[in-house]
Every structure is written in structure tokens, then in C-alpha cells.
C-alpha positions as MATLAB code, in Angstrom:
seq = 'MAYTRGRKEYEGKTQIVWEVVEDPALVILEQKDVVTAHNIHSEEALHKGIFVATIAESCARFLGIYNVPTAFLRRHDERSLVMFRCKMLDLEIVIRKRAFGQILKRMPVLTKGEKFEVPLTELYLKTTGGRWRDRKFPVEDPLLVLPEEGDATVHLPNAELNGRSLDKISFTAHERQAIDEAVVLSQIAFSLLTDAWKGLGLDLVDAKMECGWTSHGTLMVADVIGPDSWRMLSRTGRHFDKQPYRDGGTKALPDMMRQYRALADLSQRLV';
ca = [
      -1.558   45.386   83.016;
       1.069   46.960   80.787;
       4.646   46.900   82.049;
       7.244   49.555   81.274;
      10.814   48.621   80.478;
      13.234   50.482   82.728;
      17.016   50.449   82.956;
      19.157   47.658   81.603;
      20.333   45.480   84.498;
      22.453   42.944   82.665;
      23.348   41.924   79.124;
      24.646   38.475   78.302;
      25.504   36.830   75.009;
      21.929   35.857   74.141;
      19.618   37.879   76.384;
      19.174   41.197   78.178;
      17.588   41.694   81.592;
      15.564   44.900   82.045;
      13.915   46.246   85.167;
      10.130   46.627   85.278;
       9.307   50.185   86.343;
       5.968   49.291   87.941;
       7.159   46.283   89.995;
      10.662   45.588   91.358;
       9.716   41.911   91.822;
       9.604   41.473   88.030;
      12.076   41.721   85.154;
      11.769   41.750   81.386;
      13.933   39.150   79.660;
      14.720   40.083   76.065;
      15.992   37.380   73.712;
      18.677   38.576   71.299;
      19.139   37.542   67.684;
      22.467   35.940   68.566;
      23.601   32.316   68.494;
      26.607   31.074   70.480;
      28.724   27.935   70.647;
      31.316   26.649   73.118;
      31.260   29.954   75.077;
      33.539   31.335   72.352;
      31.807   31.836   69.006;
      28.761   34.019   68.467;
      27.064   35.752   65.579;
      23.771   37.280   64.542;
      20.866   35.008   63.660;
      17.883   36.932   62.297;
      14.583   36.401   64.186;
      16.153   33.936   66.617;
      14.977   35.987   69.606;
      11.367   35.767   68.454;
      11.548   31.996   68.012;
      13.224   31.446   71.397;
      10.715   33.663   73.211;
       7.822   31.781   71.601;
       9.225   28.368   72.527;
      10.018   29.480   76.089;
       6.502   30.854   76.564;
       4.930   27.635   75.264;
       7.083   25.446   77.518;
       6.340   27.588   80.577;
       2.601   27.638   79.914;
       2.651   23.866   79.447;
       4.455   23.324   82.757;
       1.973   25.660   84.416;
      -0.832   23.285   83.454;
       0.826   20.724   85.743;
       1.487   23.275   88.499;
       5.241   23.277   87.932;
       6.357   26.757   89.029;
       8.280   28.778   86.460;
       9.354   32.410   86.517;
       7.316   33.160   83.375;
       4.450   35.606   83.905;
       3.464   36.819   80.437;
       4.751   37.788   76.995;
       5.919   41.404   76.812;
       6.586   41.742   73.094;
       7.633   39.469   70.255;
      11.076   38.765   71.705;
      10.634   39.569   75.425;
       9.055   37.857   78.441;
       7.940   39.283   81.778;
       9.464   37.084   84.481;
       9.516   36.980   88.260;
      12.816   38.251   89.613;
      14.653   35.337   91.202;
      17.740   34.799   93.295;
      19.408   32.210   91.133;
      20.968   28.974   92.297;
      24.581   29.295   91.145;
      24.542   25.792   89.689;
      23.321   24.481   86.358;
      21.300   21.269   86.400;
      21.668   19.076   83.324;
      19.413   16.079   82.800;
      20.380   13.531   80.159;
      18.200   10.797   78.726;
      20.758    9.805   76.103;
      24.517   10.182   75.735;
      25.505   13.222   73.694;
      28.049   15.997   74.097;
      30.812   16.239   76.647;
      29.672   13.242   78.690;
      31.092   11.093   75.875;
      34.543   12.519   76.674;
      34.131   11.934   80.402;
      32.764    8.410   79.901;
      34.271    7.029   76.664;
      32.662    3.633   77.287;
      29.376    5.213   76.237;
      28.164    5.149   72.644;
      26.839    8.359   71.112;
      23.061    8.372   71.463;
      23.058    5.521   73.977;
      19.962    5.639   76.181;
      20.331    5.609   79.957;
      18.090    3.260   81.927;
      16.989    6.269   83.975;
      17.782    9.906   83.130;
      21.160   11.026   84.445;
      21.284   14.275   86.441;
      24.490   16.324   86.550;
      25.491   19.545   88.296;
      27.805   22.246   86.955;
      29.120   25.376   88.629;
      27.660   28.450   86.965;
      30.788   30.501   86.306;
      31.533   33.846   84.689;
      35.058   34.260   83.428;
      35.872   31.035   85.253;
      34.827   32.549   88.594;
      32.385   30.961   91.030;
      31.840   32.719   94.345;
      35.385   33.361   95.608;
      37.037   30.698   93.449;
      38.700   30.743   90.027;
      38.707   27.772   87.657;
      40.604   27.188   84.389;
      37.379   26.427   82.482;
      33.810   27.677   82.367;
      31.067   25.674   84.063;
      33.111   22.794   85.534;
      31.388   19.598   86.619;
      30.357   19.291   90.270;
      30.197   15.826   91.823;
      28.097   15.992   94.973;
      28.093   12.811   97.088;
      25.419   12.172   99.683;
      27.988   12.800  102.387;
      31.275   14.672  102.453;
      32.719   17.406  100.269;
      31.742   17.948   96.659;
      34.521   17.779   94.079;
      34.999   19.907   90.964;
      36.208   18.420   87.677;
      36.935   19.359   84.087;
      33.627   18.976   82.205;
      35.112   17.349   79.110;
      37.727   14.962   80.496;
      37.568   11.505   82.052;
      37.008   11.385   85.790;
      40.278    9.934   87.083;
      40.068   10.500   90.813;
      41.737   13.903   90.678;
      39.727   17.067   91.084;
      40.215   20.777   90.502;
      38.891   21.663   93.933;
      36.677   20.602   96.817;
      33.610   22.445   98.071;
      31.776   22.071  101.374;
      28.066   22.854  101.222;
      26.008   23.550  104.313;
      22.992   21.394  105.123;
      20.757   24.283  104.027;
      22.583   24.567  100.690;
      22.327   20.822  100.110;
      18.597   20.910  100.754;
      18.203   23.799   98.305;
      20.170   21.904   95.651;
      18.123   18.741   96.215;
      14.855   20.661   95.841;
      16.047   22.352   92.647;
      17.128   18.993   91.207;
      13.741   17.421   91.932;
      11.913   20.367   90.350;
      14.125   20.172   87.259;
      13.592   16.430   86.939;
       9.818   16.864   87.085;
       9.921   19.588   84.430;
      12.185   17.499   82.192;
       9.964   14.428   82.481;
       6.814   16.374   81.596;
       8.461   18.137   78.667;
       9.940   14.866   77.391;
       6.504   13.251   77.247;
       4.908   16.319   75.679;
       7.468   16.668   72.893;
       7.356   12.923   72.259;
       3.679   13.354   71.472;
       4.705   15.889   68.826;
       7.235   13.530   67.265;
      10.413   14.910   68.861;
      12.869   13.361   71.329;
      14.118   15.655   74.118;
      17.415   13.929   74.899;
      18.935   16.385   77.374;
      18.317   19.823   78.840;
      19.940   22.387   81.098;
      17.701   23.808   83.827;
      18.355   26.863   85.986;
      16.348   27.449   89.156;
      15.920   30.292   91.609;
      13.778   31.718   94.379;
      11.392   34.649   94.269;
      11.406   37.337   96.960;
       8.704   35.268   98.708;
      10.924   32.178   98.761;
       9.147   30.199   96.034;
      11.442   27.885   94.093;
      10.950   28.107   90.325;
      12.421   27.020   87.037;
      13.792   30.497   86.550;
      15.390   30.774   83.105;
      13.983   30.316   79.623;
      13.582   26.739   78.416;
      14.319   26.101   74.781;
      16.647   24.992   72.003;
      19.636   27.008   73.231;
      19.744   24.825   76.349;
      18.531   21.417   75.169;
      19.197   18.724   72.587;
      16.174   17.564   70.667;
      16.032   15.167   67.734;
      13.430   14.179   65.197;
      12.747   10.519   64.403;
      15.220   10.823   61.526;
      17.944   12.317   63.750;
      17.499   15.928   62.676;
      18.494   18.433   65.354;
      16.002   20.961   66.732;
      18.631   22.752   68.814;
      21.892   24.625   68.206;
      24.063   21.543   67.629;
      24.296   22.280   63.876;
      25.959   25.616   64.690;
      28.342   23.955   67.157;
      29.362   21.522   64.416;
      29.149   23.609   61.259;
      29.389   27.263   62.214;
      28.021   29.993   59.953;
      27.160   27.736   57.024;
      24.726   25.804   59.262;
      22.776   28.872   60.407;
      20.106   29.093   57.648;
      18.993   25.499   58.139;
      19.180   25.832   61.920;
      16.960   28.908   61.867;
      14.419   27.028   59.771;
      14.330   24.382   62.512;
      13.934   27.063   65.208;
      11.026   28.559   63.272;
       9.390   25.154   62.853;
       9.908   24.430   66.548;
       8.342   27.767   67.536;
       5.262   26.939   65.464;
       5.077   23.399   66.815;
       5.555   24.490   70.437;
       2.242   26.296   70.408;
       0.559   22.877   70.212;
       1.858   22.153   73.734;
      -0.906   24.342   75.118;
];
């Protein structure tokens, strides 16, 4: 069945959400030729949207082989995917196999690249302009520490945990169950993808997962999976993600786009 792109529902830094005229339970997710870093810098990166859409499709089809539910339905065009419309969990789930990025600032005892005995799962509030629900924070996407009992605490994502918090949040039992289920789903997806990419000679060291529920209440990995939201290294330490742009800015883009292209080609071997 052919789907018709309707009105624009939302445009973010790297993707646009369009309605599907024929089915309100679906959306079209268009990947833009834009690369971002640190929620501040962004610029055009030719063909990036095509590479990201290809990688996301391959990852979703691979997970589907193992009955891991994702919002992906089909490819719409070279840079767009037809996805199930989901009510998103307003948390980001980050799973780390090795120590890279801001965790090194929170836990300076760690060595860059150090491998955890078991993958570490972290939660972050999914903010826009520092806002989350009815709260305002001084930074985007602060860290959420959720104990088994009692209130969750909110912390700066790139500073040592020192006992002080930005805020406290009480989650209902229903919300806690929903978070737990989303975490388990994300961990399963990460484990499967880690093994699959290892077989292709690449090390998936961390990834951000976003989950949501369809109108029928099915929990899914609901956003695109790919190099904008993971760190991936070759055996020689070469990055297959956007870390080069974070570190080097514009001058790093040509080489980074070559890696995205290579990754898009390689991803098709997942399925």
C-alpha cells in the first residue's frame, strides 16, 4: 500500500514528523541532512538523511527477526520511514558497555573506554528547552536516578554525583512499571544489536533508546536506531558515529560522512 504524506506535525533538528493521510495510527519520519552536536551546533551534511534511514531500517528489520517490537513499518522513500504512531515515554534510556562521554565526568575514577562487567543502564529526562512536564531545569536531558524505592532524583548529566540533586520526582507504581518494561525492552535490543554488529567487526559501546506505546498499548522501540544515537568503534578505534563532529566540527564532516555511508552499506548485511 502506498502512503500519502500529509501535514507536517513536528520538525526537530534532525528529523521531521509527517502525518499519513490514509491512517492516523501511522506517521512518516523524514531524516534531514543535518548533523548536530551538544544540542548547540548543527550544520548541513549532504546525504546524511539517506544513510541514517538505511541504517535505521536495517536495525529495525534485524530486531524484527527476533520479535523485538519496533515502530518501523516500511521504507517510504530514500530518507523517510513509515512508523507506527506512539505515545512516547518522556525518558531516554542509555545503555553503556564501555565508558565514554559524560559518564567520565560523573565518575572520574573510570578510564576512557573501560569495559563494564555488565552493561550500565541510565535514565535521562527528555527535555525541550530544559522543560520536562511542569518542571524547568538549567540543562537539557538531566540524569534521573531511580531507586527501587522512594523518590527519583535529578542531577546534572556531566558533573560528579555528590549527594545533591536538582530536584526530586515521585513516580506512580504504574509509571515505574512502564519504565521498567521500557528498560528491559531496550536492554534486549541493545544486546542483540551488540552481537550482530560484533559479527560485522564493529563494537557497539553505547546507545540511546526511546520507547513508546501504540494506540493499542503495544510497547515498542519507537525512534530510529543509528549512529546519531550510539557510539560504535572499529577494531582500530575508528568511530562509526557522530563523535568526530562533536570533537572536530566542520572539518571532520567529510570523513564522518564516509563512515556513515560505509555503515549504511554494511548495515544491510544485518538482514
